[in-house]
Amino acid sequence: MASHRKSRTPGTRVAGIRTPALATAALTSVALLSQTADAAPGEARPSLEEVEKKVGDLYRQAESATEKYNAAKEQTTKQRKRVDTLLDDVAQRTQKLNEARAELGSYAAAQYRTGAGLPDTATFLLAETPQDIFDQRQVLDRMTGRQKAAVDDYVTRQTETMKKRQEATESLRTLTETQGDLKTAKATVQKKLADARELLSKLTAEEKARLAAIEKRKQEEAARKAAELARQQAEQEQARGEAAQQGGGASEGSGSGSTGSTGTPPADSSYGTKAEKALAFARAQIGKPYVWGATGPGSYDCSGLTQAAWKAAGVSLPRTTYDQVNAGTTVPVSQAQPGDLVFFYDDVTHVGIYIGNGMMIHAPKPGTYVREESVYYDGDSAIHSIVRPA
C-alpha cells in the first residue's frame, strides 16, 4: 500500500460505484429524519454530518453489489461459453460412440447368422460401463484382430464420452450457481437504488439547501487539495529537470522524485503515448450517463469507463475494480501520472483515471454523468491507491 495511506478499519475487497455527496447526503438525511419522526419530544435529531455518513454507507452497499454483479456477469459469460463447448464436444463424441457401437453390432449380427449363439461382441454391447467391459476380457481371447480393435475403440470412446458428460454436468452446475449470484447482485442493486429514489422524493427544499451548502464546502476543499497536489508534482518535475541539466539526470531524478517508497520508476515515453490515447477516450465520454453494469458506448459505470479507456490504448484491463487494482504497479499519490488509475476506499469500491493537477475523470453514480473531478472529492483518506496499468 502506498505511503500516503491513512489507517482505517479493514474492509472486505468488493467493489463498485461512487456517489455524489449531495445525492448521498440527501438520501440518508431523509432516512434518518424518517427514523426520528416519531421520536419523543426533545430527543436530539441527527446532525448533517451523521446524515452524510449514513448516506455513504447506503450507497457503498450499492457499489459493492454493482461490482459483484460485474464479476458474476463476467463469470457467467465465460461459464456459458465453456458449457456450450463441452456440450458440443459431448454431442460429437456421442456420435462417434454410436458409430463404434454400430460396428460392434455388425460383428454381433454376423456371428449370430452363423448360429454361434450369443455373439462375443454382443457381450460388450450389453455392458453399461467401461469396467463392465474389462470384466469380460476373457471373451477377447476368442475374437479376431478386427473384432478386438473394434472393442478397444468402443471402450476408449465410451470412457472419454462419459468423462466429458461428467465435465459438462459439473459446468452446468457451476453456471447455475453463477447465474444465481448474478440474479442476487442485480436484485440488491435495484433495491438500493429504488430505496434511494423513494427517500429522495421525501426530501424537503430546506434540507436540500442545507446539504447543498455542505457539499459546496467539500468541493472547495477538494479543489484546494488538488491544487496543492498539482504544486507538489510541478516542483518534483522542476527538480528532475534541473538535475538532468546538471548532468545527474537519470540517476538523481530516479532517486529524488521519480522513484518513491515503492521503488517505481517514472512513466516512460511508451506509457505516455498509451496514456494520451486512454485520456482522449475518457474525455470523449464526459457527459455520458452513469449506468451500473455498463461498459459503453452510451453509458458506463466506474470500472467500465476505465476498462474502455485503456482498451482504446491497446491495454486490456479486468472488468471489476478489485481486479483492476492488481493490474499494474502501485505508485505514491505524489507521483501520479496522467493515465494512472485512482482507487478509493479499503474495499476498492470506486476508480477514476488521473488527468493531472490533482484531477480525474470518473463515472460517479446513477443519476450523474461522466465528469472531471478532484481526486479528493471525498477527502484524502478515501484514496486507496494509485496504479499504473501499463
Coordinates of C-alpha atoms in Angstrom, one line a residue:
M1 CA 0.0 0.0 0.0
A2 CA 1.3 3.5 -0.8
S3 CA 2.9 5.5 1.9
H4 CA 0.1 8.2 1.8
R5 CA -2.5 5.7 3.1
K6 CA -4.1 6.5 6.4
S7 CA -5.0 3.9 8.9
R8 CA -8.6 2.7 8.5
T9 CA -10.8 -0.1 9.7
P10 CA -10.1 -3.1 7.5
G11 CA -12.8 -3.8 4.9
T12 CA -13.8 -6.5 2.5
R13 CA -12.4 -6.4 -1.0
V14 CA -15.6 -6.0 -3.0
A15 CA -16.3 -3.1 -5.3
G16 CA -18.4 -0.7 -7.3
I17 CA -19.9 2.7 -7.9
R18 CA -19.4 6.1 -6.1
T19 CA -21.9 8.7 -5.2
P20 CA -22.0 12.5 -5.3
A21 CA -22.2 13.9 -1.9
L22 CA -25.3 15.9 -2.4
A23 CA -27.4 13.0 -3.5
T24 CA -26.0 10.7 -0.9
A25 CA -26.4 13.3 1.9
A26 CA -29.9 13.9 0.8
L27 CA -30.6 10.2 0.8
T28 CA -29.5 9.5 4.3
S29 CA -30.9 12.7 5.6
V30 CA -34.4 11.5 4.7
A31 CA -33.7 8.1 6.1
L32 CA -32.6 9.4 9.4
L33 CA -35.3 12.1 9.6
S34 CA -37.9 9.4 8.9
Q35 CA -36.4 7.2 11.6
T36 CA -36.7 10.1 14.2
A37 CA -40.0 11.4 13.1
D38 CA -41.8 9.5 15.9
A39 CA -39.1 10.2 18.5
A40 CA -40.0 11.5 21.8
P41 CA -40.2 15.3 22.2
G42 CA -36.8 16.8 22.9
E43 CA -34.9 13.9 21.5
A44 CA -31.8 15.1 19.5
R45 CA -32.1 14.8 15.7
P46 CA -29.0 13.6 13.8
S47 CA -26.5 16.2 12.6
L48 CA -26.0 16.7 8.9
E49 CA -22.5 15.1 9.4
E50 CA -24.2 12.0 10.7
V51 CA -26.6 12.1 7.8
E52 CA -23.8 12.2 5.3
K53 CA -22.0 9.3 7.0
K54 CA -25.2 7.2 6.9
V55 CA -25.7 8.1 3.3
G56 CA -22.3 7.0 2.3
D57 CA -22.9 3.6 3.9
L58 CA -26.1 3.1 2.0
Y59 CA -24.6 3.9 -1.4
R60 CA -21.5 1.9 -0.7
Q61 CA -23.8 -1.2 -0.4
A62 CA -25.0 -0.4 -3.9
E63 CA -21.4 0.0 -5.0
S64 CA -20.4 -3.4 -3.7
A65 CA -23.4 -5.0 -5.2
T66 CA -22.6 -3.5 -8.6
E67 CA -19.1 -4.8 -8.7
K68 CA -20.3 -8.2 -7.5
Y69 CA -22.8 -8.0 -10.4
N70 CA -20.0 -7.2 -12.8
A71 CA -17.9 -10.1 -11.6
A72 CA -20.8 -12.5 -11.7
K73 CA -21.8 -11.4 -15.2
E74 CA -18.3 -11.9 -16.5
Q75 CA -18.0 -15.3 -14.9
T76 CA -21.5 -16.3 -16.2
T77 CA -20.5 -15.4 -19.7
K78 CA -17.3 -17.4 -19.5
Q79 CA -19.0 -20.4 -17.9
R80 CA -21.8 -20.3 -20.5
K81 CA -19.2 -20.5 -23.3
R82 CA -17.5 -23.4 -21.5
V83 CA -20.8 -25.3 -21.2
D84 CA -21.6 -24.7 -24.8
T85 CA -18.2 -26.0 -25.9
L86 CA -18.5 -29.1 -23.6
L87 CA -22.0 -29.9 -24.9
D88 CA -20.8 -29.7 -28.5
D89 CA -17.9 -32.0 -27.6
V90 CA -20.2 -34.5 -25.9
A91 CA -22.5 -34.5 -28.9
Q92 CA -19.7 -35.2 -31.3
R93 CA -18.2 -37.9 -29.0
T94 CA -21.7 -39.5 -28.7
Q95 CA -22.0 -39.6 -32.4
K96 CA -18.6 -41.4 -32.7
L97 CA -19.6 -43.7 -29.9
N98 CA -22.7 -44.7 -31.7
E99 CA -20.7 -45.4 -34.8
A100 CA -18.4 -47.6 -32.8
R101 CA -21.4 -49.3 -31.3
A102 CA -22.8 -49.9 -34.7
E103 CA -19.6 -51.6 -35.8
L104 CA -19.7 -53.9 -32.9
G105 CA -23.3 -54.6 -33.7
S106 CA -22.4 -55.6 -37.2
Y107 CA -19.9 -58.2 -35.9
A108 CA -22.6 -59.5 -33.5
A109 CA -25.1 -59.8 -36.3
A110 CA -22.6 -61.7 -38.4
Q111 CA -21.8 -64.1 -35.6
Y112 CA -25.5 -64.6 -34.9
R113 CA -26.2 -65.5 -38.5
T114 CA -23.6 -68.3 -38.3
G115 CA -25.6 -69.9 -35.4
A116 CA -22.9 -69.4 -32.8
G117 CA -25.3 -68.5 -30.0
L118 CA -24.8 -65.2 -28.1
P119 CA -22.1 -63.4 -30.1
D120 CA -19.0 -62.4 -28.3
T121 CA -19.2 -58.8 -29.4
A122 CA -22.8 -58.7 -28.1
T123 CA -21.3 -59.2 -24.6
F124 CA -19.7 -55.8 -24.9
L125 CA -22.8 -54.1 -26.3
L126 CA -24.7 -55.2 -23.2
A127 CA -22.0 -53.7 -20.9
E128 CA -23.1 -50.4 -19.3
T129 CA -19.7 -49.1 -18.2
P130 CA -16.1 -49.5 -19.4
Q131 CA -15.5 -51.5 -16.2
D132 CA -18.2 -54.0 -17.3
I133 CA -16.3 -54.4 -20.5
F134 CA -13.0 -55.0 -18.8
D135 CA -14.6 -57.6 -16.6
Q136 CA -15.3 -59.6 -19.9
R137 CA -11.7 -59.5 -21.1
Q138 CA -11.6 -63.3 -21.3
V139 CA -14.0 -63.1 -24.2
L140 CA -11.4 -61.2 -26.2
D141 CA -9.3 -64.4 -26.5
R142 CA -12.0 -65.8 -28.8
M143 CA -12.1 -62.7 -31.1
T144 CA -10.4 -61.8 -34.3
G145 CA -8.0 -59.0 -34.6
R146 CA -10.5 -56.7 -36.2
Q147 CA -13.1 -57.5 -33.5
K148 CA -10.6 -56.8 -30.8
A149 CA -9.7 -53.4 -32.4
A150 CA -13.4 -52.6 -32.6
V151 CA -13.9 -53.4 -28.9
D152 CA -10.9 -51.3 -27.9
D153 CA -12.2 -48.3 -30.0
Y154 CA -15.6 -48.7 -28.4
V155 CA -14.2 -48.8 -24.9
T156 CA -12.0 -45.8 -25.4
R157 CA -14.8 -43.7 -26.9
Q158 CA -17.2 -44.8 -24.1
T159 CA -14.7 -43.8 -21.4
E160 CA -14.0 -40.4 -23.0
T161 CA -17.6 -39.7 -23.6
M162 CA -18.6 -40.4 -20.0
K163 CA -15.8 -38.2 -18.8
K164 CA -16.9 -35.3 -20.9
R165 CA -20.5 -35.8 -19.9
Q166 CA -19.4 -35.5 -16.3
E167 CA -17.5 -32.3 -17.0
A168 CA -20.5 -30.9 -18.8
T169 CA -22.7 -31.7 -15.8
E170 CA -20.3 -30.0 -13.4
S171 CA -20.0 -27.0 -15.6
L172 CA -23.8 -26.7 -15.8
R173 CA -24.0 -26.8 -12.0
T174 CA -21.4 -24.0 -11.8
L175 CA -23.3 -22.0 -14.4
T176 CA -26.4 -22.3 -12.4
E177 CA -24.5 -21.0 -9.3
T178 CA -23.0 -18.0 -11.1
Q179 CA -26.4 -17.2 -12.6
G180 CA -27.8 -17.2 -9.1
D181 CA -25.0 -14.8 -7.9
L182 CA -25.8 -12.6 -10.9
K183 CA -29.5 -12.5 -10.0
T184 CA -28.9 -11.8 -6.4
A185 CA -26.4 -8.9 -7.1
K186 CA -28.8 -7.4 -9.6
A187 CA -31.7 -7.5 -7.2
T188 CA -29.6 -5.9 -4.5
V189 CA -28.5 -3.0 -6.7
Q190 CA -32.0 -2.4 -7.9
K191 CA -33.4 -2.4 -4.4
K192 CA -30.8 0.0 -3.1
L193 CA -31.5 2.4 -6.0
A194 CA -35.3 2.1 -5.5
D195 CA -34.9 2.9 -1.8
A196 CA -32.8 5.9 -2.8
R197 CA -35.4 7.2 -5.2
E198 CA -38.1 6.8 -2.6
L199 CA -36.2 8.6 0.1
L200 CA -35.1 11.4 -2.2
S201 CA -38.8 12.0 -3.1
K202 CA -39.4 12.9 0.5
L203 CA -36.6 15.5 0.8
T204 CA -37.7 19.0 1.6
A205 CA -36.4 22.1 -0.1
E206 CA -34.8 23.3 3.1
E207 CA -32.9 20.0 3.6
K208 CA -31.7 20.1 0.0
A209 CA -30.4 23.7 0.5
R210 CA -28.6 22.8 3.7
L211 CA -26.9 19.8 2.3
A212 CA -26.0 21.6 -0.9
A213 CA -24.1 24.2 1.2
I214 CA -22.2 21.4 2.9
E215 CA -21.4 19.8 -0.5
K216 CA -20.2 23.2 -1.8
R217 CA -17.7 23.5 1.1
K218 CA -16.5 19.9 0.4
Q219 CA -15.9 20.7 -3.3
E220 CA -14.0 23.8 -2.4
E221 CA -11.7 21.8 0.0
A222 CA -11.3 19.1 -2.6
A223 CA -10.2 21.7 -5.2
R224 CA -7.7 23.2 -2.7
K225 CA -6.1 19.8 -2.1
A226 CA -6.0 19.1 -5.8
A227 CA -4.2 22.4 -6.4
E228 CA -1.7 21.5 -3.6
L229 CA -1.0 18.2 -5.2
A230 CA -0.5 19.9 -8.6
R231 CA 2.0 22.3 -7.0
Q232 CA 3.9 19.4 -5.4
Q233 CA 4.1 17.5 -8.7
A234 CA 5.2 20.6 -10.5
E235 CA 8.0 21.1 -8.0
Q236 CA 9.1 17.5 -8.4
E237 CA 9.2 17.8 -12.2
Q238 CA 11.2 21.0 -12.0
A239 CA 13.7 19.3 -9.6
R240 CA 14.1 16.4 -12.1
G241 CA 14.7 18.9 -14.9
E242 CA 17.3 20.8 -13.0
A243 CA 19.1 17.6 -12.0
A244 CA 19.1 16.5 -15.7
Q245 CA 20.6 19.8 -16.8
Q246 CA 23.4 19.4 -14.2
G247 CA 24.3 16.0 -15.6
G248 CA 22.8 13.8 -12.9
G249 CA 19.6 13.4 -14.8
A250 CA 18.7 9.7 -14.8
S251 CA 20.2 8.6 -11.5
E252 CA 19.4 11.7 -9.5
G253 CA 15.9 12.1 -10.9
S254 CA 15.2 8.5 -10.2
G255 CA 16.3 8.8 -6.6
S256 CA 14.7 12.1 -5.7
G257 CA 11.3 12.2 -7.2
S258 CA 10.7 9.6 -9.9
T259 CA 11.1 6.7 -7.6
G260 CA 9.1 6.7 -4.4
S261 CA 8.7 4.3 -1.4
T262 CA 7.5 1.6 -3.8
G263 CA 10.7 1.9 -5.9
T264 CA 8.6 2.6 -9.0
P265 CA 10.3 4.3 -11.9
P266 CA 8.7 7.3 -13.7
A267 CA 6.3 6.5 -16.6
D268 CA 8.3 6.2 -19.8
S269 CA 7.5 7.6 -23.2
S270 CA 5.6 4.5 -24.3
Y271 CA 3.4 4.8 -21.3
G272 CA 2.8 8.4 -22.0
T273 CA 1.7 7.6 -25.5
K274 CA -0.7 5.0 -24.3
A275 CA -2.0 7.2 -21.5
E276 CA -2.7 10.0 -24.0
K277 CA -5.0 7.6 -26.0
A278 CA -6.7 6.4 -22.8
L279 CA -7.3 10.0 -21.7
A280 CA -8.5 11.1 -25.1
F281 CA -11.1 8.3 -25.0
A282 CA -12.1 9.2 -21.4
R283 CA -12.6 12.9 -22.2
A284 CA -14.8 12.0 -25.2
Q285 CA -17.1 10.2 -22.7
I286 CA -17.7 13.2 -20.5
G287 CA -21.4 13.9 -20.2
K288 CA -22.5 10.3 -20.8
P289 CA -24.7 8.9 -18.1
Y290 CA -23.6 6.5 -15.3
V291 CA -25.4 3.2 -15.6
W292 CA -24.5 0.4 -13.2
G293 CA -23.0 -2.6 -15.0
A294 CA -22.5 -0.6 -18.2
T295 CA -19.3 -0.7 -20.3
G296 CA -20.2 1.7 -23.1
P297 CA -20.5 3.1 -25.6
G298 CA -23.5 5.1 -24.5
S299 CA -23.1 4.8 -20.7
Y300 CA -20.6 3.5 -18.1
D301 CA -20.1 2.5 -14.5
C302 CA -16.8 3.4 -12.9
S303 CA -14.7 0.3 -13.8
G304 CA -16.5 0.1 -17.2
L305 CA -15.1 3.5 -18.1
T306 CA -11.5 2.8 -17.0
Q307 CA -11.6 -0.5 -18.8
A308 CA -12.9 1.0 -22.0
A309 CA -10.4 3.9 -21.9
W310 CA -7.4 1.7 -21.6
K311 CA -8.7 -0.7 -24.2
A312 CA -8.7 2.3 -26.6
A313 CA -5.0 2.5 -25.8
G314 CA -4.4 -1.2 -26.5
V315 CA -4.3 -2.3 -22.9
S316 CA -6.7 -5.0 -21.6
L317 CA -7.9 -4.4 -18.0
P318 CA -10.1 -6.7 -16.0
R319 CA -13.7 -5.8 -15.5
T320 CA -14.0 -5.1 -11.8
T321 CA -12.3 -2.5 -9.6
Y322 CA -10.9 -5.2 -7.2
D323 CA -9.2 -6.9 -10.2
Q324 CA -8.1 -3.7 -11.9
V325 CA -6.3 -2.6 -8.7
N326 CA -3.9 -5.5 -9.1
A327 CA -3.4 -5.0 -12.9
G328 CA -0.4 -2.7 -12.6
T329 CA 2.2 -1.1 -10.5
T330 CA 1.3 0.9 -7.4
V331 CA 2.8 4.4 -7.1
P332 CA 2.5 7.1 -4.4
V333 CA -0.1 9.8 -4.9
S334 CA 2.6 12.4 -5.3
Q335 CA 4.0 10.6 -8.3
A336 CA 0.6 10.0 -10.1
Q337 CA 0.9 10.4 -13.8
P338 CA -1.9 11.2 -16.3
G339 CA -3.5 7.8 -17.2
D340 CA -2.9 6.2 -13.8
L341 CA -5.9 4.7 -12.1
V342 CA -7.1 6.2 -8.8
F343 CA -8.8 3.7 -6.5
F344 CA -10.9 4.6 -3.4
Y345 CA -11.7 3.0 -0.1
D346 CA -10.3 0.0 1.6
D347 CA -12.8 -2.2 -0.2
V348 CA -11.8 -0.7 -3.5
T349 CA -15.3 0.4 -4.4
H350 CA -14.5 3.1 -6.9
V351 CA -12.0 4.0 -9.6
G352 CA -11.2 7.0 -11.8
I353 CA -8.5 7.9 -14.3
Y354 CA -6.0 10.6 -13.4
I355 CA -5.6 13.5 -15.8
G356 CA -3.1 15.6 -13.9
N357 CA -3.2 18.6 -11.5
G358 CA -5.0 16.5 -8.8
M359 CA -8.0 15.9 -11.1
M360 CA -9.5 12.7 -12.6
I361 CA -12.3 11.6 -15.0
H362 CA -14.7 9.2 -13.5
A363 CA -18.3 7.9 -13.7
P364 CA -19.7 8.7 -10.2
K365 CA -23.1 7.0 -9.7
P366 CA -26.6 6.6 -11.0
G367 CA -28.2 9.9 -11.8
T368 CA -24.9 11.5 -12.7
Y369 CA -22.7 11.7 -15.7
V370 CA -19.0 11.1 -16.6
R371 CA -17.1 14.2 -15.4
E372 CA -13.9 15.7 -14.3
E373 CA -13.4 16.0 -10.5
S374 CA -10.8 16.3 -7.8
V375 CA -9.3 13.1 -6.6
Y376 CA -10.0 14.4 -3.1
Y377 CA -13.7 14.7 -3.8
D378 CA -14.4 12.5 -0.8
G379 CA -11.4 13.5 1.3
D380 CA -7.8 12.5 1.1
S381 CA -8.3 9.5 3.4
A382 CA -10.7 8.0 0.8
I383 CA -7.9 7.4 -1.7
H384 CA -6.9 3.7 -1.6
S385 CA -4.0 3.6 -4.1
I386 CA -2.7 4.8 -7.5
V387 CA -2.0 2.1 -10.1
R388 CA -0.1 2.4 -13.3
P389 CA -1.6 -0.1 -15.6
A390 CA 0.9 -0.2 -18.5

